[in-house]
XYZ file of C-alpha atoms in Angstrom:
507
model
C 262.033 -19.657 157.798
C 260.540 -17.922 155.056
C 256.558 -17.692 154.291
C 256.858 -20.811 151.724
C 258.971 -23.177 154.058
C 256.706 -22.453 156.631
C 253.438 -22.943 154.614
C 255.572 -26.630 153.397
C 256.249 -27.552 157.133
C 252.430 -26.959 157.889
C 251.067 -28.861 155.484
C 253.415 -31.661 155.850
C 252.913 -31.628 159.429
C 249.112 -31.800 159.007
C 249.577 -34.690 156.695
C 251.441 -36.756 159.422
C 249.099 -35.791 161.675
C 246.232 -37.098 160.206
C 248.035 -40.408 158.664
C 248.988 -41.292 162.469
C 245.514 -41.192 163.364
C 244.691 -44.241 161.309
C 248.041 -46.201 159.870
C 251.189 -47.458 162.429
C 252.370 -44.080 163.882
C 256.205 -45.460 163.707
C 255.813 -46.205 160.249
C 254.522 -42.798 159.208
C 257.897 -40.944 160.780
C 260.248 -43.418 158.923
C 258.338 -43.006 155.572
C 258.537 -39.089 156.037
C 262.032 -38.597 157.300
C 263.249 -39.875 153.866
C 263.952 -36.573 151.845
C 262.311 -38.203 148.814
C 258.736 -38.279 150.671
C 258.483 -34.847 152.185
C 256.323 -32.572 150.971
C 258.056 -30.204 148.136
C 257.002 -27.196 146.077
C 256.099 -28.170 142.173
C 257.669 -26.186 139.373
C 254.825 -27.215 136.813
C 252.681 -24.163 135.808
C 249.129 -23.801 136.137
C 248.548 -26.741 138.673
C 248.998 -27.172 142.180
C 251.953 -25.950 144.259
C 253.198 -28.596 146.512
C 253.127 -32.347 146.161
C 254.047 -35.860 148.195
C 254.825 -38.851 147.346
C 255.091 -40.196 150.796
C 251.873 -42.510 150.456
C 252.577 -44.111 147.578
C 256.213 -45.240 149.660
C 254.295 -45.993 153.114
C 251.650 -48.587 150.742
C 254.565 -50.387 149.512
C 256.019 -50.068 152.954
C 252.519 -51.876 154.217
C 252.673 -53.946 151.394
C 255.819 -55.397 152.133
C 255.448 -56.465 155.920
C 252.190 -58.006 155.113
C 254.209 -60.154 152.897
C 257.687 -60.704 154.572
C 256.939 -64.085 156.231
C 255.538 -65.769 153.248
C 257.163 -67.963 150.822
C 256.320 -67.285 146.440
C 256.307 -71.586 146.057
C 253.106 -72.207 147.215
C 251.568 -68.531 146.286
C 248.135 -70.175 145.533
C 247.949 -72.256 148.872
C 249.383 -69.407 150.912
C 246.427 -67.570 149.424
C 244.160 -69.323 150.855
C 245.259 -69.562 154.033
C 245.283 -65.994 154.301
C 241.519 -65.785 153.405
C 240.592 -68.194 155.822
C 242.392 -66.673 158.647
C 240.451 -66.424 161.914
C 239.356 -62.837 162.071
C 238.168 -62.907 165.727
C 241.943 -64.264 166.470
C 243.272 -61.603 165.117
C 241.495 -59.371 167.245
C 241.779 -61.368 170.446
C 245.686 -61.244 170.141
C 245.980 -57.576 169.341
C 244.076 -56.913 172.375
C 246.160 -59.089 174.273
C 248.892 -57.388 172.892
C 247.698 -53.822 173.673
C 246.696 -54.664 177.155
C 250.125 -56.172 178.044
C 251.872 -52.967 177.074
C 249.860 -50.506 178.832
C 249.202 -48.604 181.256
C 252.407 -49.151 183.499
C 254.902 -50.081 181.526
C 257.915 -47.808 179.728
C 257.649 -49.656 176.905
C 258.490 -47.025 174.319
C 255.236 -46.228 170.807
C 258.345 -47.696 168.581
C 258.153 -51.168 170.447
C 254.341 -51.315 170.787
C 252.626 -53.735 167.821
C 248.999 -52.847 167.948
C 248.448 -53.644 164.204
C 248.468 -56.473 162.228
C 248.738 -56.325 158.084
C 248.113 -59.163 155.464
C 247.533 -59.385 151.932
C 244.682 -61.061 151.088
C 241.472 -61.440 148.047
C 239.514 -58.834 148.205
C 235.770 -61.000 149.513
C 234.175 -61.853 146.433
C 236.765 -60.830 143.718
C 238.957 -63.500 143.196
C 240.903 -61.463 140.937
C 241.623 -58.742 143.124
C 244.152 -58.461 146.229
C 243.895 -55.953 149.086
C 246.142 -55.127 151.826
C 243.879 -55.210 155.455
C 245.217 -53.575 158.201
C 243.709 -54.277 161.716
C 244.667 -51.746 164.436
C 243.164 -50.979 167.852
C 241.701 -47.314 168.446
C 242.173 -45.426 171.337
C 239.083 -46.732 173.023
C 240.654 -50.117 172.642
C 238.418 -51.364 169.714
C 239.851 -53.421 166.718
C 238.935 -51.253 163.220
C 239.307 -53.283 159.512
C 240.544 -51.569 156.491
C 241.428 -52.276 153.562
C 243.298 -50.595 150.685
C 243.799 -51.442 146.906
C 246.450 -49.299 146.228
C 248.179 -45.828 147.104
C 245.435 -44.017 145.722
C 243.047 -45.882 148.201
C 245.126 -44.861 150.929
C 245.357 -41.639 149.565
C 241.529 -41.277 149.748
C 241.725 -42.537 153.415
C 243.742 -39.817 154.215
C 241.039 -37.336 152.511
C 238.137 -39.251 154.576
C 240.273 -38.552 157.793
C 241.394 -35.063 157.305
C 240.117 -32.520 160.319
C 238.241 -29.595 157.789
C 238.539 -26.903 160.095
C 242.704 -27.557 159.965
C 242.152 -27.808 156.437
C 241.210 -24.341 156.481
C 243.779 -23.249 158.960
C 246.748 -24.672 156.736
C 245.026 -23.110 153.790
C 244.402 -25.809 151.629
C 242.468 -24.750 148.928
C 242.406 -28.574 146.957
C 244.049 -32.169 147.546
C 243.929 -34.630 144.706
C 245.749 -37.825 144.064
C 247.348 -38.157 140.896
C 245.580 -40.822 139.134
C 248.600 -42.195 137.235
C 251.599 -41.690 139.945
C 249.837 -41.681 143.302
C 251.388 -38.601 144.480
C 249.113 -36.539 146.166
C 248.618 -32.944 144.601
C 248.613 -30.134 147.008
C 246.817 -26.883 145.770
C 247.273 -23.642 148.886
C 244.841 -20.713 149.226
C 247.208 -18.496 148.211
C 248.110 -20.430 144.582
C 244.172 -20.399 143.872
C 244.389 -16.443 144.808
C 247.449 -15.819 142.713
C 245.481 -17.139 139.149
C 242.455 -15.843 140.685
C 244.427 -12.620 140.112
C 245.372 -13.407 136.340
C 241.888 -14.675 135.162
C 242.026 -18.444 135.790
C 240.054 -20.963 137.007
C 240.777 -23.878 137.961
C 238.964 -27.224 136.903
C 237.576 -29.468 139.669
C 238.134 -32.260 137.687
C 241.812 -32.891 136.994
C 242.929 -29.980 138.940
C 244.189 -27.665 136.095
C 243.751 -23.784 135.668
C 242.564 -21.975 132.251
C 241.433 -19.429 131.556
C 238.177 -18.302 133.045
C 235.930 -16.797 130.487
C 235.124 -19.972 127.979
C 239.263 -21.568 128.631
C 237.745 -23.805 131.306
C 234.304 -24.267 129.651
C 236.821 -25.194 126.263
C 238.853 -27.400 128.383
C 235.535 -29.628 129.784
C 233.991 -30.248 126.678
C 237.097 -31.098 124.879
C 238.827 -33.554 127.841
C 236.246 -34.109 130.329
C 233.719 -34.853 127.234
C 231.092 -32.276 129.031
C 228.264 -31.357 127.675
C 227.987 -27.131 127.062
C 225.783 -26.701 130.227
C 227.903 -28.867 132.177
C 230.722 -26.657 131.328
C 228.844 -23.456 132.543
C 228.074 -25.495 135.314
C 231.525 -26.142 136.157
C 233.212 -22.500 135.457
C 230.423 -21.062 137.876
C 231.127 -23.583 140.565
C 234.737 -22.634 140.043
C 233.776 -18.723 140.390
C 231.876 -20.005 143.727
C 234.844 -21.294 145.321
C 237.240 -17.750 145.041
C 234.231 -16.446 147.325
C 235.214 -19.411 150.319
C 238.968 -18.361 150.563
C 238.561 -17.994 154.495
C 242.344 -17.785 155.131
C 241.880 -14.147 153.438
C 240.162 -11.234 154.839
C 237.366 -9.385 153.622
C 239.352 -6.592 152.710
C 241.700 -8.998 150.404
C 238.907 -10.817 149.244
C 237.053 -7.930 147.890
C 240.178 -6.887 146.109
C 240.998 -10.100 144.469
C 237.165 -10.699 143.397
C 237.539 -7.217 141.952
C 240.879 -8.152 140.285
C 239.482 -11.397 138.588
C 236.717 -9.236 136.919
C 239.308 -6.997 135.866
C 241.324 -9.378 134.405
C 238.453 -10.698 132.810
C 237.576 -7.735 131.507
C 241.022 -7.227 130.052
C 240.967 -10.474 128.430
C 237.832 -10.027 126.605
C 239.158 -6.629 125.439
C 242.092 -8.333 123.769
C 239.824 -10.768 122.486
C 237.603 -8.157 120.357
C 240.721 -6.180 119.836
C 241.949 -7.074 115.526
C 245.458 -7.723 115.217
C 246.910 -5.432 112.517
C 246.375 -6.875 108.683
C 248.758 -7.635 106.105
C 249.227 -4.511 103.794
C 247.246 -6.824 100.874
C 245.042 -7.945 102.697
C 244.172 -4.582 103.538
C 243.942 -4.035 100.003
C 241.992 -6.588 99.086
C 238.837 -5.386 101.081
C 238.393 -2.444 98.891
C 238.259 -4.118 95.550
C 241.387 -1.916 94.095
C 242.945 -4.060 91.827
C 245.469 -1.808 90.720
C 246.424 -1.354 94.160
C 246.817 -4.925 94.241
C 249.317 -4.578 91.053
C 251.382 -2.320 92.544
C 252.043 -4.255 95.670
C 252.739 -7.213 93.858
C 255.317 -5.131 91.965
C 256.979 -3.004 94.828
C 257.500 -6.759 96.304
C 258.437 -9.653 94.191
C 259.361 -11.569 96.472
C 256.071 -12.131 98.286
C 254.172 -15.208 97.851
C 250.278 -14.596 97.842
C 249.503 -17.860 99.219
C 251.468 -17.628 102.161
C 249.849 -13.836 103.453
C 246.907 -14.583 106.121
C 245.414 -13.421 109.185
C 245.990 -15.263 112.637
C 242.558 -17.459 111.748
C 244.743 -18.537 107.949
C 242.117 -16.587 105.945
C 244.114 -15.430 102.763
C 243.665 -12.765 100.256
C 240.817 -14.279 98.038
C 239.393 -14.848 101.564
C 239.132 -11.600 102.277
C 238.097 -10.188 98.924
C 235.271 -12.985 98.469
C 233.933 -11.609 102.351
C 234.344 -7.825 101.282
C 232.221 -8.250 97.740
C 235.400 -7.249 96.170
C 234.485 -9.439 92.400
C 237.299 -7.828 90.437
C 239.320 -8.512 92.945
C 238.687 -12.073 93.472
C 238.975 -12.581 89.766
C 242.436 -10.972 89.453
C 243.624 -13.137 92.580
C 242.342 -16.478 90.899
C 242.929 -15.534 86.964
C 246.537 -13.392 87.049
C 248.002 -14.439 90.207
C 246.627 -18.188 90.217
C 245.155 -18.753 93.345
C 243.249 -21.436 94.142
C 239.154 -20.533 94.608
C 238.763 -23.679 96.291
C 241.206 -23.359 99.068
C 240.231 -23.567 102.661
C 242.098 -22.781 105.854
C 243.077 -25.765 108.148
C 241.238 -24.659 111.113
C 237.353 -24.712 110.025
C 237.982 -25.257 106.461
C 236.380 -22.239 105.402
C 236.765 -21.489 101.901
C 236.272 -18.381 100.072
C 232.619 -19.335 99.037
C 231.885 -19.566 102.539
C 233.071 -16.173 103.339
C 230.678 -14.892 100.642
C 227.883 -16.572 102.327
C 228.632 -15.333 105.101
C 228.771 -12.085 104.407
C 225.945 -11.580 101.711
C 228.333 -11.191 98.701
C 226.204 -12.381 96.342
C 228.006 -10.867 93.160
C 231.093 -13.524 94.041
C 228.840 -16.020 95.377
C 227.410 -16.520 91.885
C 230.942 -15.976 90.258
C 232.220 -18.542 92.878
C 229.704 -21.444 91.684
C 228.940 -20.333 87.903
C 232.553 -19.720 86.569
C 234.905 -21.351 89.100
C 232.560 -24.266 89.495
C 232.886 -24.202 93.367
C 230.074 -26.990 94.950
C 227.020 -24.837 95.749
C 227.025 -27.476 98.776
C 230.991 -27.152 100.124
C 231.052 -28.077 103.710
C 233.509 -26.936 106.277
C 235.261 -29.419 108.181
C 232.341 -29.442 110.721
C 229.562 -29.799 107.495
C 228.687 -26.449 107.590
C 227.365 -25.258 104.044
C 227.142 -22.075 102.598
C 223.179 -22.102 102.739
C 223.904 -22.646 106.655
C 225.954 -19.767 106.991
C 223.723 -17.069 104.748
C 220.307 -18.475 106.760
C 222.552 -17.851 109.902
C 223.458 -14.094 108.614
C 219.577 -13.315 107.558
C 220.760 -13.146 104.133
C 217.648 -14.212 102.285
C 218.614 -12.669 98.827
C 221.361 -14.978 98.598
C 219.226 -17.741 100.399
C 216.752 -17.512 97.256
C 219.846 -17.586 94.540
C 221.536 -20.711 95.911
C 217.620 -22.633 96.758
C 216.234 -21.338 93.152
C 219.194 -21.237 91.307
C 221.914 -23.065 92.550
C 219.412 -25.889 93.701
C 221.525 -26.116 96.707
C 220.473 -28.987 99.519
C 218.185 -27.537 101.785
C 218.079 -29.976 104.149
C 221.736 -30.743 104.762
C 222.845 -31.322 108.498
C 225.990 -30.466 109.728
C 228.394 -33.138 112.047
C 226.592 -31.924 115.045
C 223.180 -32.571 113.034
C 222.016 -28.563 113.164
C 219.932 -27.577 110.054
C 219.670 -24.260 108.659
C 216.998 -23.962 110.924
C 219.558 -24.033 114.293
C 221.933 -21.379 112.730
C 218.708 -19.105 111.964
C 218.004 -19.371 115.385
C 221.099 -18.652 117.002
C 220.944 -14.771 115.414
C 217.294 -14.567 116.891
C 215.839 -13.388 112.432
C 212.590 -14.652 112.802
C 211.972 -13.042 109.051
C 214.723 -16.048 108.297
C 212.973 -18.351 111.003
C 209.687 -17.975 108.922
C 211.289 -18.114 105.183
C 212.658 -21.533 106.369
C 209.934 -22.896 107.611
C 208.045 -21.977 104.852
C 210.735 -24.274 102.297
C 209.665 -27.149 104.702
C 212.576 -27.410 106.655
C 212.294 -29.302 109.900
C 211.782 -26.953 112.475
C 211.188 -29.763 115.652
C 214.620 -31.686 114.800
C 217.499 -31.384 117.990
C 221.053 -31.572 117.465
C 223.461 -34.689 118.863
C 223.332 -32.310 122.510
C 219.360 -32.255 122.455
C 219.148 -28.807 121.279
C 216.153 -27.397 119.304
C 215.712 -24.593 117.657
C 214.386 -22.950 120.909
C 217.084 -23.624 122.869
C 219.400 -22.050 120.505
C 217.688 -18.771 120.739
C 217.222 -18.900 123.764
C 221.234 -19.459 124.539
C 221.385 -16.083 122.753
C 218.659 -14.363 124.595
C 216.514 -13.487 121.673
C 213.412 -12.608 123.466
C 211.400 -12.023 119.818
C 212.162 -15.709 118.215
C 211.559 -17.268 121.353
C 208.008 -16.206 121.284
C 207.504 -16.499 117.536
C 208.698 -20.287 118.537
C 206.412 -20.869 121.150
C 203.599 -19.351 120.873
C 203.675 -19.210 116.448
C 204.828 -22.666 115.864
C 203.623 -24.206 118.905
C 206.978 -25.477 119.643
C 207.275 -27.720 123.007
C 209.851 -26.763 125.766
C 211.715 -29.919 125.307
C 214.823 -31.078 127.453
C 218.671 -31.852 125.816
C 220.562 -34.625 126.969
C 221.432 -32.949 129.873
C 217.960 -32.166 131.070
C 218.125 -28.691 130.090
C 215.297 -26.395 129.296
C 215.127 -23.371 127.009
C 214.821 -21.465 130.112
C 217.652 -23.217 131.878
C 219.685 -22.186 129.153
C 218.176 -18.574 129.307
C 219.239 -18.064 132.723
C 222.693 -19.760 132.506
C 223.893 -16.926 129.785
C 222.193 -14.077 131.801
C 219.009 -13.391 130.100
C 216.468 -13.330 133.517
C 213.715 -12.271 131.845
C 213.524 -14.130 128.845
C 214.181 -17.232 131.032
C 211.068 -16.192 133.796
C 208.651 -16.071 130.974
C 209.804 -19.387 129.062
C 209.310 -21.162 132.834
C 205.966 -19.441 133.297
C 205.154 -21.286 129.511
C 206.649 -24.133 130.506
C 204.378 -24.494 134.274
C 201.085 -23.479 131.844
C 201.570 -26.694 129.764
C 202.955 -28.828 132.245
């Protein structure tokens, strides 16, 4: 038997094991003798590795006998029969029952009845049906349960489960699947193998991502986490590669060392640029007639259509590189659209020039092409967002003075000008703002203020300009979070120690 069919038959076997200690031991073999209910390895990526749908069989199973002997005329009468059935009778005859097959009789486990099942209201929902199963224990004591569904009985199996076996089988997670019932079976060695590749898995449904902001990605977006809670959620999956005690120290200390590798490896590739299109190339150093002679070499190729892996096109790039003449002969000759955004963030070429301090196209932008001084990106971002978060302040002045752009604009996730000042730590931008009367006290949909955007980022100057300048108050998010909290969740120790020793001064 090799490795996997042994790891299989141990788990399975552990399974039985621990359902015979509370269901009919009989009825547990039958269920898992059928080849549809043993335990088999999953082919589905990035989840766990074995799976069983032997519980959701041995409810029905229960569900069934508890029901045999009763007739579907008179469901509603039968009903309520069953919930005034005499407990204590119950008990007294599967005592008498237990006590007349043991101890000196033959009378094989198979022939022995020392349950009894119904199906029955749950007390004090009419609306909801249970199966109770009465059994006597070894010490000859009657136990009551009851179970909803497979999923209940699932969980009973969880509550029931020996831990230290769970660590001898090397069972790293056990879920039930909330829509199927099958239970979901996640080994040691599975967690170790995407340990290996960078991935983490989530606690909540089960699923691996990627560990540097993957899993963080994945809560907010399905588990509808807040940030923190996210951070909260990747370190607790860090936490558990540590408790893989079916591994030695030796292999332990080579995997941890291989996730930060990977990690490493991943980030890498992140910063790493992807090579550019030949014109778009081009169109970062403002040489038009470069431009012309592309366009003539290849006749064939539609301007439109050339972008980078984030869909910024050629304007795109010549609006963020301060190439003017370019811009104009993309817009005037070859007749593309100034106004055009990509799909992703909806970033348009005037927000690339606000972005990157190109003021020269910035004015061209709004003054010739007619482009809203106020365009928003499909999150509300404007373009006086994205120069105050830059610590652009030339081209701050031209679109407040001249433009007579809206100052106090939110975006969808109500953040200022004043949030994205903060999150690059400019407290030369902090103060210009502040000084135009925006509101520097507001918080974001999460709770955030400005404070604990800077202090997310570890900027140990605006911090203290905030505090101890403007007076601001250490307030909490949503979440209960501090500034500091959020200091010492991204790393920064000493920026979070001295916004705690502010915080225990006022408080």
């Amino acid at each position: 038997m090799d490795d996997e069919n042994a790891l299989r038959a141990d788990i399975q076997n552990f399974l039985v094991t621990t359902a015979k200690s509370f269901l009919p031991n009989q009825l547990v073999d039958d269920v898992f003798q059928l080849a549809r209910n043993v335990v088999t390895k999953t082919t589905r990526k990035g989840s766990a590795d074995f799976a069983c749908k032997a519980f959701v069989c041995l409810f029905a199973t229960l569900k069934r006998m508890a029901t045999s002997g009763r007739g579907a005329e008179d469901e509603d009468e039968e009903e309520e029969t069953d919930e005034e059935e005499d407990e204590n009778a119950i008990r007294e005859a599967l005592l008498k029952s237990t006590t007349m097959n043991t101890p000196n009789t033959t009378t094989s486990t198979k022939n022995e009845k020392n349950y009894h099942l119904c199906y029955r209201r749950k007390a004090g929902e009419s609306d909801v049906r249970v199966l109770v199963l009465y059994r006597v224990t070894a010490y000859g004591l009657v136990h009551r349960s009851e179970y909803a569904d497979s999923i209940a009985l699932c969980d009973a199996v969880y509550e029931n489960m020996d831990a230290s076996q769970i660590h001898k089988v090397g069972i790293a997670d056990i879920r039930t699947c909330p829509k199927s019932g099958t239970m979901r079976i996640l080994t040691k060695k599975r967690l170790a193998e995407h340990a290996k590749m960078g991935e983490l898995m989530c606690s909540m449904c089960g699923r691996f991502f990627e560990a540097s902001k993957g899993l963080v990605t994945h809560a907010q977006s399905v588990h509808k986490h807040s940030y923190e809670q996210g951070k909260h959620l990747q370190q607790t999956a860090r936490n558990s590669l540590i408790d893989l005690t079916n591994i030695d120290a030796l292999q332990r200390e080579y995997l941890l060392s291989r996730f930060t590798e990977v990690l490493g490896e991943e980030e890498t590739k992140k910063k790493a640029t992807p090579a550019l299109h030949p014109l778009l190339e081009i169109c970062k150093t403002n040489n038009v007639e470069n431009a012309r002679q592309f366009l003539r070499e290849n006749p064939d190729a539609d301007v439109n259509d050339i972008c980078d892996q984030h869909g910024s096109n050629c304007l795109h790039w010549s609006s963020g590189s301060n190439a003017l003449e370019l811009c104009k002969f993309l817009c005037d000759e070859v007749g593309m659209d100034p106004a055009f955004a990509e799909r992703k963030k909806g970033r348009a070429a005037i927000h690339w020039a606000s972005r990157n301090g190109c003021l020269e196209v910035l004015v061209w932008l709004i003054e010739e092409k007619g482009i809203d001084k106020d365009c928003e990106m499909s999150d509300g971002t404007t373009p006086f967002m994205r120069a105050a978060w830059m610590g652009h302040l030339e081209l701050c002045e031209y679109l407040v003075k001249v433009a007579n752009c809206d100052i106090h604009r939110e975006n969808k996730y109500r953040c200022n000008a004043v949030h994205w000042a903060a999150q690059s730590g400019d407290v030369k931008m902090l103060k210009y703002l502040r000084a135009l009367g925006l509101d520097v006290t507001s918080a974001n949909v999460n709770g955030h203020s400005i404070l604990h955007k800077s202090a997310t980022k570890g900027f140990y100057d605006a911090c203290v300009y905030l505090v101890e300048e403007l007076d601001l108050p250490l307030l909490r998010d949503n979440d209960g979070y501090g500034p500091e909290d959020m200091a010492k969740m991204e790393g920064h120790k000493e920026l979070a120690s001295w916004l705690k020793d502010r915080r225990s001064r006022i408080e």
